[in-house]
JSON list of C-alpha atoms in Angstrom, two decimals:
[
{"chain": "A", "resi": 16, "resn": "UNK", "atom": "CA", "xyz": [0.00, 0.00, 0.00]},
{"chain": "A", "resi": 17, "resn": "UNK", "atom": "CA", "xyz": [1.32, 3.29, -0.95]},
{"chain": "A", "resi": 18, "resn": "UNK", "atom": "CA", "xyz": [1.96, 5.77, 1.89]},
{"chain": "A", "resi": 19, "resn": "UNK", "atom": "CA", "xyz": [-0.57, 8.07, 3.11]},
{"chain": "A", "resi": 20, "resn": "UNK", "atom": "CA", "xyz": [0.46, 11.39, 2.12]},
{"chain": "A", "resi": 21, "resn": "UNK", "atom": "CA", "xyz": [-1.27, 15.07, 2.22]},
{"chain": "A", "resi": 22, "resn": "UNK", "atom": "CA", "xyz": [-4.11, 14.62, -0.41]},
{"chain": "A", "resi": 23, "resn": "UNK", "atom": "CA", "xyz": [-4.12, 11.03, -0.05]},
{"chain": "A", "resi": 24, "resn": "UNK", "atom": "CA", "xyz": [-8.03, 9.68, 0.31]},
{"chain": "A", "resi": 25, "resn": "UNK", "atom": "CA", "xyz": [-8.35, 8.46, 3.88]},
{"chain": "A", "resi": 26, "resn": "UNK", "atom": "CA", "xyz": [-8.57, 4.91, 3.62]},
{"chain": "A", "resi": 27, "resn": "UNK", "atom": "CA", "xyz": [-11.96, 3.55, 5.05]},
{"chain": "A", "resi": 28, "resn": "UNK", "atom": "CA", "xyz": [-12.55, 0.92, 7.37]},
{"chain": "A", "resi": 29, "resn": "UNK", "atom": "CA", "xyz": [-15.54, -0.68, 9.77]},
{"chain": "A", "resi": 30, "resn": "UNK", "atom": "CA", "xyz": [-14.86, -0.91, 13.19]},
{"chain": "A", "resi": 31, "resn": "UNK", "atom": "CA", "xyz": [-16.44, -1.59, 16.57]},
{"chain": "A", "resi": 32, "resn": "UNK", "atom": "CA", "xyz": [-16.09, 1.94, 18.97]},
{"chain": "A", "resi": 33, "resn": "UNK", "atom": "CA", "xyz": [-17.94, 3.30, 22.44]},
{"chain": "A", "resi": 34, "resn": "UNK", "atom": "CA", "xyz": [-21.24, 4.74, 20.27]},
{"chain": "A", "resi": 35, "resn": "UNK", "atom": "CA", "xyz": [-21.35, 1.16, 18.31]},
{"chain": "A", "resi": 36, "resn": "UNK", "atom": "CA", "xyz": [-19.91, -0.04, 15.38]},
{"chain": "A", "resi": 37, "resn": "UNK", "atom": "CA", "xyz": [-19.18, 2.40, 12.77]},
{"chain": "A", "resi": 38, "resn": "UNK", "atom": "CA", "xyz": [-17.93, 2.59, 8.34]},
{"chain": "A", "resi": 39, "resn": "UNK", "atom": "CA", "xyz": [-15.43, 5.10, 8.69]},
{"chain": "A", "resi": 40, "resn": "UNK", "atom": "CA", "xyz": [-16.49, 6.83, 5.83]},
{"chain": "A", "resi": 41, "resn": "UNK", "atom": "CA", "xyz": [-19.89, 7.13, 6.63]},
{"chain": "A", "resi": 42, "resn": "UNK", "atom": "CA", "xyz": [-19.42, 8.35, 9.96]},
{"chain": "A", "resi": 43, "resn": "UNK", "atom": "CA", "xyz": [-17.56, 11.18, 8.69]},
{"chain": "A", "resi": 44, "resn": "UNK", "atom": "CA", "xyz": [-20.48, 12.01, 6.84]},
{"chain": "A", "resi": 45, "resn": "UNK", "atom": "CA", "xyz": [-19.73, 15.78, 4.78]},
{"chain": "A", "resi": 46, "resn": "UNK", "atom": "CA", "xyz": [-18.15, 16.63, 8.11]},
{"chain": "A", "resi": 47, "resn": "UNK", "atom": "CA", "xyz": [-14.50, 17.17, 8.45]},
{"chain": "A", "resi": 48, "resn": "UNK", "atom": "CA", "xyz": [-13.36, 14.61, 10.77]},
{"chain": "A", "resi": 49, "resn": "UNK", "atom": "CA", "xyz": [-9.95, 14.42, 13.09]},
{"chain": "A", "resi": 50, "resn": "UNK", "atom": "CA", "xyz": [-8.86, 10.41, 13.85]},
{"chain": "A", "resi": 51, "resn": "UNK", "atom": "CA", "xyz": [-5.71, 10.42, 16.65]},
{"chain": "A", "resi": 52, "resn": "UNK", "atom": "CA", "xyz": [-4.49, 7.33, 18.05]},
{"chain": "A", "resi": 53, "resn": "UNK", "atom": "CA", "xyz": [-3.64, 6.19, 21.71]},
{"chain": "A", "resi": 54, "resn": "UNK", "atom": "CA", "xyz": [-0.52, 3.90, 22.56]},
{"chain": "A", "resi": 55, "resn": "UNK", "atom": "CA", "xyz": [-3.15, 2.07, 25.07]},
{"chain": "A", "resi": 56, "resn": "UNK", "atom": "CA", "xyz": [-6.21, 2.39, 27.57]},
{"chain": "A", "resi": 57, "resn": "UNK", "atom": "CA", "xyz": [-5.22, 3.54, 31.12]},
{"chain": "A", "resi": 58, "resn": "UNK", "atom": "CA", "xyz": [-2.13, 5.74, 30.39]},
{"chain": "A", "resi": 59, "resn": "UNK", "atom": "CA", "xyz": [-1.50, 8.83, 31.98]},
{"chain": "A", "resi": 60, "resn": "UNK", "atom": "CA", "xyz": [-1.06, 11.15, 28.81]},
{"chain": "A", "resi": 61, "resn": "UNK", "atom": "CA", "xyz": [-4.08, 10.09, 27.14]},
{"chain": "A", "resi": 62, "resn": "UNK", "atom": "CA", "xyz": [-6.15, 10.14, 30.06]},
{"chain": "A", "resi": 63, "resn": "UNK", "atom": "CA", "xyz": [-5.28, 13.62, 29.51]},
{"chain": "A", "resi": 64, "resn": "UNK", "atom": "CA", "xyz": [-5.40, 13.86, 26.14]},
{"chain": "A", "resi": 65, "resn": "UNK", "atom": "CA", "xyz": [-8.73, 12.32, 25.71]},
{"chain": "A", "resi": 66, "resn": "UNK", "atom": "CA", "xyz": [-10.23, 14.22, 28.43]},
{"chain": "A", "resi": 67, "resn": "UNK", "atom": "CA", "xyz": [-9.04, 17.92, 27.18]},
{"chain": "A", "resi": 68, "resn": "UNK", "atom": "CA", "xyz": [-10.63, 16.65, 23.45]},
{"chain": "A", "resi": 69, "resn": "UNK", "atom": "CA", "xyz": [-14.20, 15.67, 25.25]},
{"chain": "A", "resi": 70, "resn": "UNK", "atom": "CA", "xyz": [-13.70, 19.69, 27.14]},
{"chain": "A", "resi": 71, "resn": "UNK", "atom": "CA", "xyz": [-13.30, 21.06, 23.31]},
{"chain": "A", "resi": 72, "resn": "UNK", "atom": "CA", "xyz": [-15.85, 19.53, 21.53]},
{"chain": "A", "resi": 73, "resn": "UNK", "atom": "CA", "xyz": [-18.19, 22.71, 21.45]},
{"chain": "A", "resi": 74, "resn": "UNK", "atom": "CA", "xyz": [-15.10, 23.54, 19.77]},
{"chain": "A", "resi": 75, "resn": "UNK", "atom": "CA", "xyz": [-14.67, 21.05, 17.05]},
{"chain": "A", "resi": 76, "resn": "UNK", "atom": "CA", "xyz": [-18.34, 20.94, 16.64]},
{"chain": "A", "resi": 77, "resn": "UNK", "atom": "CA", "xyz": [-18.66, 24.80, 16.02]},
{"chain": "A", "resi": 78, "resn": "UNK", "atom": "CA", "xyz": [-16.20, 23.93, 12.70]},
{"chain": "A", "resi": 79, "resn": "UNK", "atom": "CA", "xyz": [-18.36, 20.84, 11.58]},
{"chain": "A", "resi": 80, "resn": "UNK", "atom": "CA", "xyz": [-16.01, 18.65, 12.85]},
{"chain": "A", "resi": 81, "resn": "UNK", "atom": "CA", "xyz": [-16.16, 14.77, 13.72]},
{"chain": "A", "resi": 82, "resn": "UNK", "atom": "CA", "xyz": [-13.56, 13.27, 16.53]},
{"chain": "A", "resi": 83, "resn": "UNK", "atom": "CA", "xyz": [-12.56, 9.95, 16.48]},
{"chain": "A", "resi": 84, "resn": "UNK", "atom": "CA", "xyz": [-10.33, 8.30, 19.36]},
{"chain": "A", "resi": 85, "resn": "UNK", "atom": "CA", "xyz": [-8.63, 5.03, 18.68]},
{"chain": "A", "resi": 86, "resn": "UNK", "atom": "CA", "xyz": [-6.64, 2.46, 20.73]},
{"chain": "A", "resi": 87, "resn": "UNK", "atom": "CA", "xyz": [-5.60, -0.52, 21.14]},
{"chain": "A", "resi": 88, "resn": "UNK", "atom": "CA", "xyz": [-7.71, -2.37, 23.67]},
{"chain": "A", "resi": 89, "resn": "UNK", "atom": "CA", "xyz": [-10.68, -3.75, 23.52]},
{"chain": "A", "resi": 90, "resn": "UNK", "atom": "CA", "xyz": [-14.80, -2.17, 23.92]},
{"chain": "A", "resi": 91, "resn": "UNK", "atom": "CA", "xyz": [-14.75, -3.61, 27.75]},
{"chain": "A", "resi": 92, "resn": "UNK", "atom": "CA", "xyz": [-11.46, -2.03, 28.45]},
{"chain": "A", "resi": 93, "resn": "UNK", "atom": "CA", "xyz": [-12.56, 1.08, 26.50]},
{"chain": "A", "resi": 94, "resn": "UNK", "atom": "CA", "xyz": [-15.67, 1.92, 28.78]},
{"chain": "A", "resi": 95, "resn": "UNK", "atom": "CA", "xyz": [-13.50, 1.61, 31.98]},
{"chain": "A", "resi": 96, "resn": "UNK", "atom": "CA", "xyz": [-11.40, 3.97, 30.67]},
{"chain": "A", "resi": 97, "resn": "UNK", "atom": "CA", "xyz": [-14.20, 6.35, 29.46]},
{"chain": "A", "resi": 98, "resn": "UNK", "atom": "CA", "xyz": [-15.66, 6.26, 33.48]},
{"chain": "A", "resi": 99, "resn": "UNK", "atom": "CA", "xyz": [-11.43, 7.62, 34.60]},
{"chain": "A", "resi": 100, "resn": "UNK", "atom": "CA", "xyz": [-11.25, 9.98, 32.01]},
{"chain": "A", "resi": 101, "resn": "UNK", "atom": "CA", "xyz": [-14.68, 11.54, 32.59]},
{"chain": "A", "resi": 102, "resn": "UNK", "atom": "CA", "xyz": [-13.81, 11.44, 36.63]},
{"chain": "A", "resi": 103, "resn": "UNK", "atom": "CA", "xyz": [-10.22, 13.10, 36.57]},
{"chain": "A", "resi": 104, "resn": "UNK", "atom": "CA", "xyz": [-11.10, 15.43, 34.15]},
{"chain": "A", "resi": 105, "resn": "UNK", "atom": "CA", "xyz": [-14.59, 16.43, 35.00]},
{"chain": "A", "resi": 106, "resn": "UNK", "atom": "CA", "xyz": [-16.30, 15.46, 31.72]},
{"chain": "A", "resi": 107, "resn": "UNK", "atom": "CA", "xyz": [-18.62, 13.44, 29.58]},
{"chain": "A", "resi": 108, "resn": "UNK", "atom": "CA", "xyz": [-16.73, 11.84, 26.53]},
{"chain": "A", "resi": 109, "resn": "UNK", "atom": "CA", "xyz": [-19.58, 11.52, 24.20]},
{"chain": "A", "resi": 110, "resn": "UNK", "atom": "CA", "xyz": [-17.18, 10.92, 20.87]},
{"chain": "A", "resi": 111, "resn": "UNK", "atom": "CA", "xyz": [-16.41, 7.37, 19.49]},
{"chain": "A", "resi": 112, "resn": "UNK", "atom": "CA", "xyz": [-13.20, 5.42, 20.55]},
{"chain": "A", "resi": 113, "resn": "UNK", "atom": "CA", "xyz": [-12.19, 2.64, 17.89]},
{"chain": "A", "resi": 114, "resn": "UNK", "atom": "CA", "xyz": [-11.33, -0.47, 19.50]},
{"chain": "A", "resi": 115, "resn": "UNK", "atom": "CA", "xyz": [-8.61, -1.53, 17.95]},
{"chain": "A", "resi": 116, "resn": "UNK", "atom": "CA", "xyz": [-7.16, -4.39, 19.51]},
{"chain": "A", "resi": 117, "resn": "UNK", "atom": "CA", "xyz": [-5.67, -6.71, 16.46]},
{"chain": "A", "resi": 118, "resn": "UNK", "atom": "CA", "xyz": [-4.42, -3.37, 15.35]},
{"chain": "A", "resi": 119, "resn": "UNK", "atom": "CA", "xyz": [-6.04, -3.09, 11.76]},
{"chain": "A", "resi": 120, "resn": "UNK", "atom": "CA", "xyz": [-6.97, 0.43, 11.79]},
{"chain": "A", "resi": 121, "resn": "UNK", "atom": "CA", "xyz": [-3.45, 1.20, 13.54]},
{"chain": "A", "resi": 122, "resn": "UNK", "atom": "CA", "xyz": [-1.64, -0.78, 10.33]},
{"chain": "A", "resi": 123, "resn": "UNK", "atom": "CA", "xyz": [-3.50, 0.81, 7.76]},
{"chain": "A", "resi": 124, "resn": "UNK", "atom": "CA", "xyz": [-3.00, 4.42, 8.80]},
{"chain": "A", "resi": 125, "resn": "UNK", "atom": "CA", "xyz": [0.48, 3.52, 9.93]},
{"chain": "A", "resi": 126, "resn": "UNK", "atom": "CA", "xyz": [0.82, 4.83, 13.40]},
{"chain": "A", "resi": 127, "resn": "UNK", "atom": "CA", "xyz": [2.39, 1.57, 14.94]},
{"chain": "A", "resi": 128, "resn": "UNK", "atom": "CA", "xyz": [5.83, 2.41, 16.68]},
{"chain": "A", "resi": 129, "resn": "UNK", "atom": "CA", "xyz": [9.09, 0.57, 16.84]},
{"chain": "A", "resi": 130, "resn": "UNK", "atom": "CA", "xyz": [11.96, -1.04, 19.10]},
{"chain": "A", "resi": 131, "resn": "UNK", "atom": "CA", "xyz": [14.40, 1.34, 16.73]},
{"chain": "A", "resi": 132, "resn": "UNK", "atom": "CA", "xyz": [12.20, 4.43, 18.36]},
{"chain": "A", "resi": 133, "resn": "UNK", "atom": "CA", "xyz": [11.03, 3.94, 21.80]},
{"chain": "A", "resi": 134, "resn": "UNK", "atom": "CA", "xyz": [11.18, 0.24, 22.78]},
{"chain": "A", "resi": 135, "resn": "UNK", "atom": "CA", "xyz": [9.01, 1.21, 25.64]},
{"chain": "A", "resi": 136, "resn": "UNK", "atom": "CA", "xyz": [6.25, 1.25, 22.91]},
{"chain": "A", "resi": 137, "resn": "UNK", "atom": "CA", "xyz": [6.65, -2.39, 21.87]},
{"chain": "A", "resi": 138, "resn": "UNK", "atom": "CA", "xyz": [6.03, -4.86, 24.25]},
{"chain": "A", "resi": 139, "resn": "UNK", "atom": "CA", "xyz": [6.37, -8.34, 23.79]},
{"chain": "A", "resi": 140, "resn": "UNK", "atom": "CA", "xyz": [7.20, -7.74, 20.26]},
{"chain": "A", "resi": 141, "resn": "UNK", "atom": "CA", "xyz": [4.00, -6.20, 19.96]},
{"chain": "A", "resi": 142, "resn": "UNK", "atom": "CA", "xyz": [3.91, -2.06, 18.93]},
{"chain": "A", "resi": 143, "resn": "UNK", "atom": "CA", "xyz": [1.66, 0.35, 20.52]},
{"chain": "A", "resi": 144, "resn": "UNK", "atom": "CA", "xyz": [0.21, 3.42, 18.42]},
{"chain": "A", "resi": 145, "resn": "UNK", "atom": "CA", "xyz": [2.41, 6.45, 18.38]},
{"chain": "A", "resi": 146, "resn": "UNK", "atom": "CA", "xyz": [0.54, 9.90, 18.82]},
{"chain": "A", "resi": 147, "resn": "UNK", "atom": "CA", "xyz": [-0.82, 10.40, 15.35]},
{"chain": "A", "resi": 148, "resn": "UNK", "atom": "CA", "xyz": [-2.98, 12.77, 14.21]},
{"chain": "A", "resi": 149, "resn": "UNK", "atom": "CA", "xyz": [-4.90, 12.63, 10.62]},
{"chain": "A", "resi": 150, "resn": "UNK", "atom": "CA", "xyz": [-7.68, 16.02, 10.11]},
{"chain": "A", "resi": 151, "resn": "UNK", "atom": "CA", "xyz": [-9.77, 14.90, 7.21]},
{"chain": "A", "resi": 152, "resn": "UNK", "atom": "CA", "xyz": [-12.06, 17.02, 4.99]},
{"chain": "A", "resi": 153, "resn": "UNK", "atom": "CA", "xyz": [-15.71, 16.40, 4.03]},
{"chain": "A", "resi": 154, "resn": "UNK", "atom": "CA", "xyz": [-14.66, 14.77, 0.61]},
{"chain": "A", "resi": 155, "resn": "UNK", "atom": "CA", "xyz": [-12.60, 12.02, 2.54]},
{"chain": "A", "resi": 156, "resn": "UNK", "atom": "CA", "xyz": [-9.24, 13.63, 1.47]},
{"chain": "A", "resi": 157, "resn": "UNK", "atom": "CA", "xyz": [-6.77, 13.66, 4.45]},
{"chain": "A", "resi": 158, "resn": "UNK", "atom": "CA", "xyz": [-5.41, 17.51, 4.63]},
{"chain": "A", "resi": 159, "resn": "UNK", "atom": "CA", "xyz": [-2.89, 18.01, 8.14]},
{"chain": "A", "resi": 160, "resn": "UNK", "atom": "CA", "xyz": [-0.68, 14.58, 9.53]},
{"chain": "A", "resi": 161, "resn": "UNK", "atom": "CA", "xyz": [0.61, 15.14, 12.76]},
{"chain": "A", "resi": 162, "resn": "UNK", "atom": "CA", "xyz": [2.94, 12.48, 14.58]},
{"chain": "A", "resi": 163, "resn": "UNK", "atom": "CA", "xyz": [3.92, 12.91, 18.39]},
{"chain": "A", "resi": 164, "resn": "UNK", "atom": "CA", "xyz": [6.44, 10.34, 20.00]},
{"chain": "A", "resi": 165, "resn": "UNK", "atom": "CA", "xyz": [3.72, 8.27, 23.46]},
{"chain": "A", "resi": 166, "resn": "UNK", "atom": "CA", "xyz": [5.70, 10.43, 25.56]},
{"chain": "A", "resi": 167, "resn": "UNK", "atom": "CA", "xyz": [4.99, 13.58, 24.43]},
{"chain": "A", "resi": 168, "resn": "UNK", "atom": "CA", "xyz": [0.89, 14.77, 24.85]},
{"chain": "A", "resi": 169, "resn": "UNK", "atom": "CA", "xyz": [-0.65, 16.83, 21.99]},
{"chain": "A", "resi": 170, "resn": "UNK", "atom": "CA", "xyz": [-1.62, 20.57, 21.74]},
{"chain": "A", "resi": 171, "resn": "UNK", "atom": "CA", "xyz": [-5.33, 20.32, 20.57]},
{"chain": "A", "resi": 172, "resn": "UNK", "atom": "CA", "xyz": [-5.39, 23.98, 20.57]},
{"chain": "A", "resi": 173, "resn": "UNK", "atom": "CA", "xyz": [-3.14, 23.83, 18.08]},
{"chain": "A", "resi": 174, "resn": "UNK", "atom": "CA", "xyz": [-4.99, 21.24, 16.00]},
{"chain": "A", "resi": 175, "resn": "UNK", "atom": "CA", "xyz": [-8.31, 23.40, 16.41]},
{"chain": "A", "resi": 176, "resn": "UNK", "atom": "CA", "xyz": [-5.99, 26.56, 14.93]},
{"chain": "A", "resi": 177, "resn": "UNK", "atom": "CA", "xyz": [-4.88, 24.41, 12.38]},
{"chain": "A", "resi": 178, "resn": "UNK", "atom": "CA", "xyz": [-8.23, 23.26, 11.13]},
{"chain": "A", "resi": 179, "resn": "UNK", "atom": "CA", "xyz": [-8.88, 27.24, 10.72]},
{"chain": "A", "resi": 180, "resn": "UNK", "atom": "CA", "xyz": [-6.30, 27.68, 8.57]},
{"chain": "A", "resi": 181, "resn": "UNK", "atom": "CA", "xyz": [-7.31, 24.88, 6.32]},
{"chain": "A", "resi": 182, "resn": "UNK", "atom": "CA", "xyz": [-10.89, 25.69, 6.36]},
{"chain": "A", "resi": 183, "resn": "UNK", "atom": "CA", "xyz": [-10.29, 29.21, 5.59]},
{"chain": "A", "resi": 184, "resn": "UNK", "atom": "CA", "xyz": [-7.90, 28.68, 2.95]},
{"chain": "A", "resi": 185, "resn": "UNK", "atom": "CA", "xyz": [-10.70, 26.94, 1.06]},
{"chain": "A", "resi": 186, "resn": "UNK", "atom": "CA", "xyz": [-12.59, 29.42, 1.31]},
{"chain": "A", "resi": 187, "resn": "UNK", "atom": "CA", "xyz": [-10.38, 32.49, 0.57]},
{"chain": "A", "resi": 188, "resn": "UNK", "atom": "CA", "xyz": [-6.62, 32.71, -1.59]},
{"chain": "A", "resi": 189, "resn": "UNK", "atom": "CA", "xyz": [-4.79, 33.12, 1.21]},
{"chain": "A", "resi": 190, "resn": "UNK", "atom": "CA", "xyz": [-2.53, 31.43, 3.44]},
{"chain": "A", "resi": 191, "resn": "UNK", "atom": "CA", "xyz": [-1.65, 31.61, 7.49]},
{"chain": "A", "resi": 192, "resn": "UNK", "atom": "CA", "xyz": [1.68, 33.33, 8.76]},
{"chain": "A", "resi": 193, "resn": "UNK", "atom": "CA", "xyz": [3.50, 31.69, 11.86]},
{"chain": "A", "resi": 194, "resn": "UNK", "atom": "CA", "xyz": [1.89, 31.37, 14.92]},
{"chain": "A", "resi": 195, "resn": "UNK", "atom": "CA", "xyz": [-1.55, 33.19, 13.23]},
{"chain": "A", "resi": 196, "resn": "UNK", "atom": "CA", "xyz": [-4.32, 32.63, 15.22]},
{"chain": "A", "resi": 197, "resn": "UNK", "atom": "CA", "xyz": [-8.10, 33.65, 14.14]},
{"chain": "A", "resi": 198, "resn": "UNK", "atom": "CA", "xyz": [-8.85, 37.14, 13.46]},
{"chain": "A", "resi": 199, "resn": "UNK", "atom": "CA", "xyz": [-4.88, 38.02, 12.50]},
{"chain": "A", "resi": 200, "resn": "UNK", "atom": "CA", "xyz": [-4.03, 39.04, 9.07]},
{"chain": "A", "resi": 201, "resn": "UNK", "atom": "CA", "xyz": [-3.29, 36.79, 6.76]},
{"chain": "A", "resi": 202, "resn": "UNK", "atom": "CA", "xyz": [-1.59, 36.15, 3.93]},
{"chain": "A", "resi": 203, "resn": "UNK", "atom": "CA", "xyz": [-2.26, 36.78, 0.06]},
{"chain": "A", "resi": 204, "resn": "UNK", "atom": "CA", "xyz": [-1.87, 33.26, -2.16]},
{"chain": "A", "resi": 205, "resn": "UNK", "atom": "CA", "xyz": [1.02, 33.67, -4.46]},
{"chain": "A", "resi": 206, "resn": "UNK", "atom": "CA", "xyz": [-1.29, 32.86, -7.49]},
{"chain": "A", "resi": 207, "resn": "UNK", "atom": "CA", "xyz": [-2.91, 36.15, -6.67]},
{"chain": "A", "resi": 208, "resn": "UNK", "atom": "CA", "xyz": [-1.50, 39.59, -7.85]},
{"chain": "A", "resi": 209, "resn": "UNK", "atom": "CA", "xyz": [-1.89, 42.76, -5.75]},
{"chain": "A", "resi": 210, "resn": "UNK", "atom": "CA", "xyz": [-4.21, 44.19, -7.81]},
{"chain": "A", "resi": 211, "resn": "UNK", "atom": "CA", "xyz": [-6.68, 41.77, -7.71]},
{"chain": "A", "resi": 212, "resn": "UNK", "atom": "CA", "xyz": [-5.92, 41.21, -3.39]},
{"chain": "A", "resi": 213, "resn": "UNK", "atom": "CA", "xyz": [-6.98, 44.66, -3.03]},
{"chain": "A", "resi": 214, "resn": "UNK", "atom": "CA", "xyz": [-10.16, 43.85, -4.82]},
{"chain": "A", "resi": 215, "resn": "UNK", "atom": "CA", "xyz": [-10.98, 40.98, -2.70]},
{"chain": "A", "resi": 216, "resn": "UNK", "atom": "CA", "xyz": [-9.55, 41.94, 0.93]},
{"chain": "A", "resi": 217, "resn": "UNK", "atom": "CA", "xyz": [-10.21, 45.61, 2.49]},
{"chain": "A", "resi": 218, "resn": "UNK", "atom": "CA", "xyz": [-6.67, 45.89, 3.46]},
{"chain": "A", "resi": 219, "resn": "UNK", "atom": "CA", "xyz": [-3.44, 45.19, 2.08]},
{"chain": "A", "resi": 220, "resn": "UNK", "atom": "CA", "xyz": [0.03, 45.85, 2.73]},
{"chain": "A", "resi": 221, "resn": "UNK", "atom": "CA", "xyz": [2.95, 44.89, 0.78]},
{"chain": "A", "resi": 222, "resn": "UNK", "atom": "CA", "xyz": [5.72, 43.58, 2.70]},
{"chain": "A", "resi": 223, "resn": "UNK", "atom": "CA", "xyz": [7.45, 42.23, -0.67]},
{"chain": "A", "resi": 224, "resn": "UNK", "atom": "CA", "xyz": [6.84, 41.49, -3.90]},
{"chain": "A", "resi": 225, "resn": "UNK", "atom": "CA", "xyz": [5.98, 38.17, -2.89]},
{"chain": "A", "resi": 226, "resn": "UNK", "atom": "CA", "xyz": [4.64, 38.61, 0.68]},
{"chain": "A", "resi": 227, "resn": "UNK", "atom": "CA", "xyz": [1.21, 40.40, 0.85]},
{"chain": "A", "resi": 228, "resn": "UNK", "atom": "CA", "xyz": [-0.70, 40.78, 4.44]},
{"chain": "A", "resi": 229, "resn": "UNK", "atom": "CA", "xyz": [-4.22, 41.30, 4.04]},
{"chain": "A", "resi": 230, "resn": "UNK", "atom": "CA", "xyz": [-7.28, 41.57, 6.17]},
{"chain": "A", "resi": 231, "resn": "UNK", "atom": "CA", "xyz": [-10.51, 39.75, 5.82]},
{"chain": "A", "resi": 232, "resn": "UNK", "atom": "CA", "xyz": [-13.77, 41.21, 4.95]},
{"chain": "A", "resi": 233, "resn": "UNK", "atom": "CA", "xyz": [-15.81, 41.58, 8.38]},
{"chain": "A", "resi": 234, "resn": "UNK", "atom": "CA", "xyz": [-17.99, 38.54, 7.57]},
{"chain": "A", "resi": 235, "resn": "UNK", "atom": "CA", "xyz": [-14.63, 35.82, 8.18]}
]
């Protein structure tokens, strides 16, 4: 199977998860959808993880967007883990976690880890998930890849900012500057010439030839 690259269609898959079994594809729906994997059930970071997710999901639901958890224990294991998370972090995980115990889903997304990385991942001879991250648009098409190492949590504020960008940029010829955040300028596409940027944005100022800050019309 070739790699799974920006672009690349998410591959689909059926799979048994805490709100019943689901077709990946048509639980995504014409949502945009984030998948992120979990080394395994009752670990500190993604007790943490899982829990800040469950706080944001007026968040992810304000931009039309479906989570899905995965890792790699079973449903039974799964909702014990759902009744800590909810405790220690004082909330009510409504989203689906895949079970994904014989590791399918984990294979065909690749996000297994290695002894040659972190042999504290592979027990046994068996890999855990790495921290992967895959935001998915409503036509299927997988659009951000993230990849964290277990021991390092995730910034979901981050992936929430990110999912800005990329929704706005399909909206608007523009891109995001470093560390933008919602509301910032941003920047005019390349493809677009200044003349036509000042028709479409209010405001723009031309740093260079080739960078262009611009602000959007009141309505973004």
């Amino acid at each position: 199977m070739a790699p799974l690259r920006l672009g690349s269609l998410a591959p689909d898959f059926e799979a048994e998860t805490t709100t019943g079994p689901i077709n990946f594809h048509d639980a995504i729906d014409n949502s945009w959808a984030v998948l992120f994997s979990h080394p395994a059930d009752f670990t500190p970071v993604c007790t943490t993880e899982l829990g800040k997710v469950a706080k944001l999901a007026p968040e992810f639901a304000k931009r039309n967007v479906r989570v899905f958890g995965l890792s790699t224990n079973d449903l039974s294991d799964h909702a014990k883990w759902v009744d800590d998370i909810n405790e220690v972090n004082n909330v009510d995980l409504k989203f689906p976690i895949i079970a994904d115990k014989d590791r399918k889903v984990a294979t065909l997304y690749d996000m297994l880890d290695s002894v040659e990385h972190d042999p504290t991942n592979v027990v046994n001879g068996i890999p855990f998930t790495v921290r992967s991250v895959f935001v998915i648009d409503p036509v299927k098409k997988i659009r951000l890849i993230l990849t964290y190492p277990a021991s390092c949590g995730r910034n979901f504020d981050e992936i929430l900012r990110s999912i800005d960008s990329l929704q706005l940029s399909d909206k608007q010829p523009i891109a995001t500057p470093a560390n933008w955040q919602p509301g910032d300028d941003v920047i005019v596409h390349v493809g677009v010439s200044t003349e036509r940027a000042k028709e479409i944005f209010p405001e723009v100022k031309e740093a260079l030839p080739y960078l262009r800050f611009a602000k959007l019309p009141e309505e973004n």
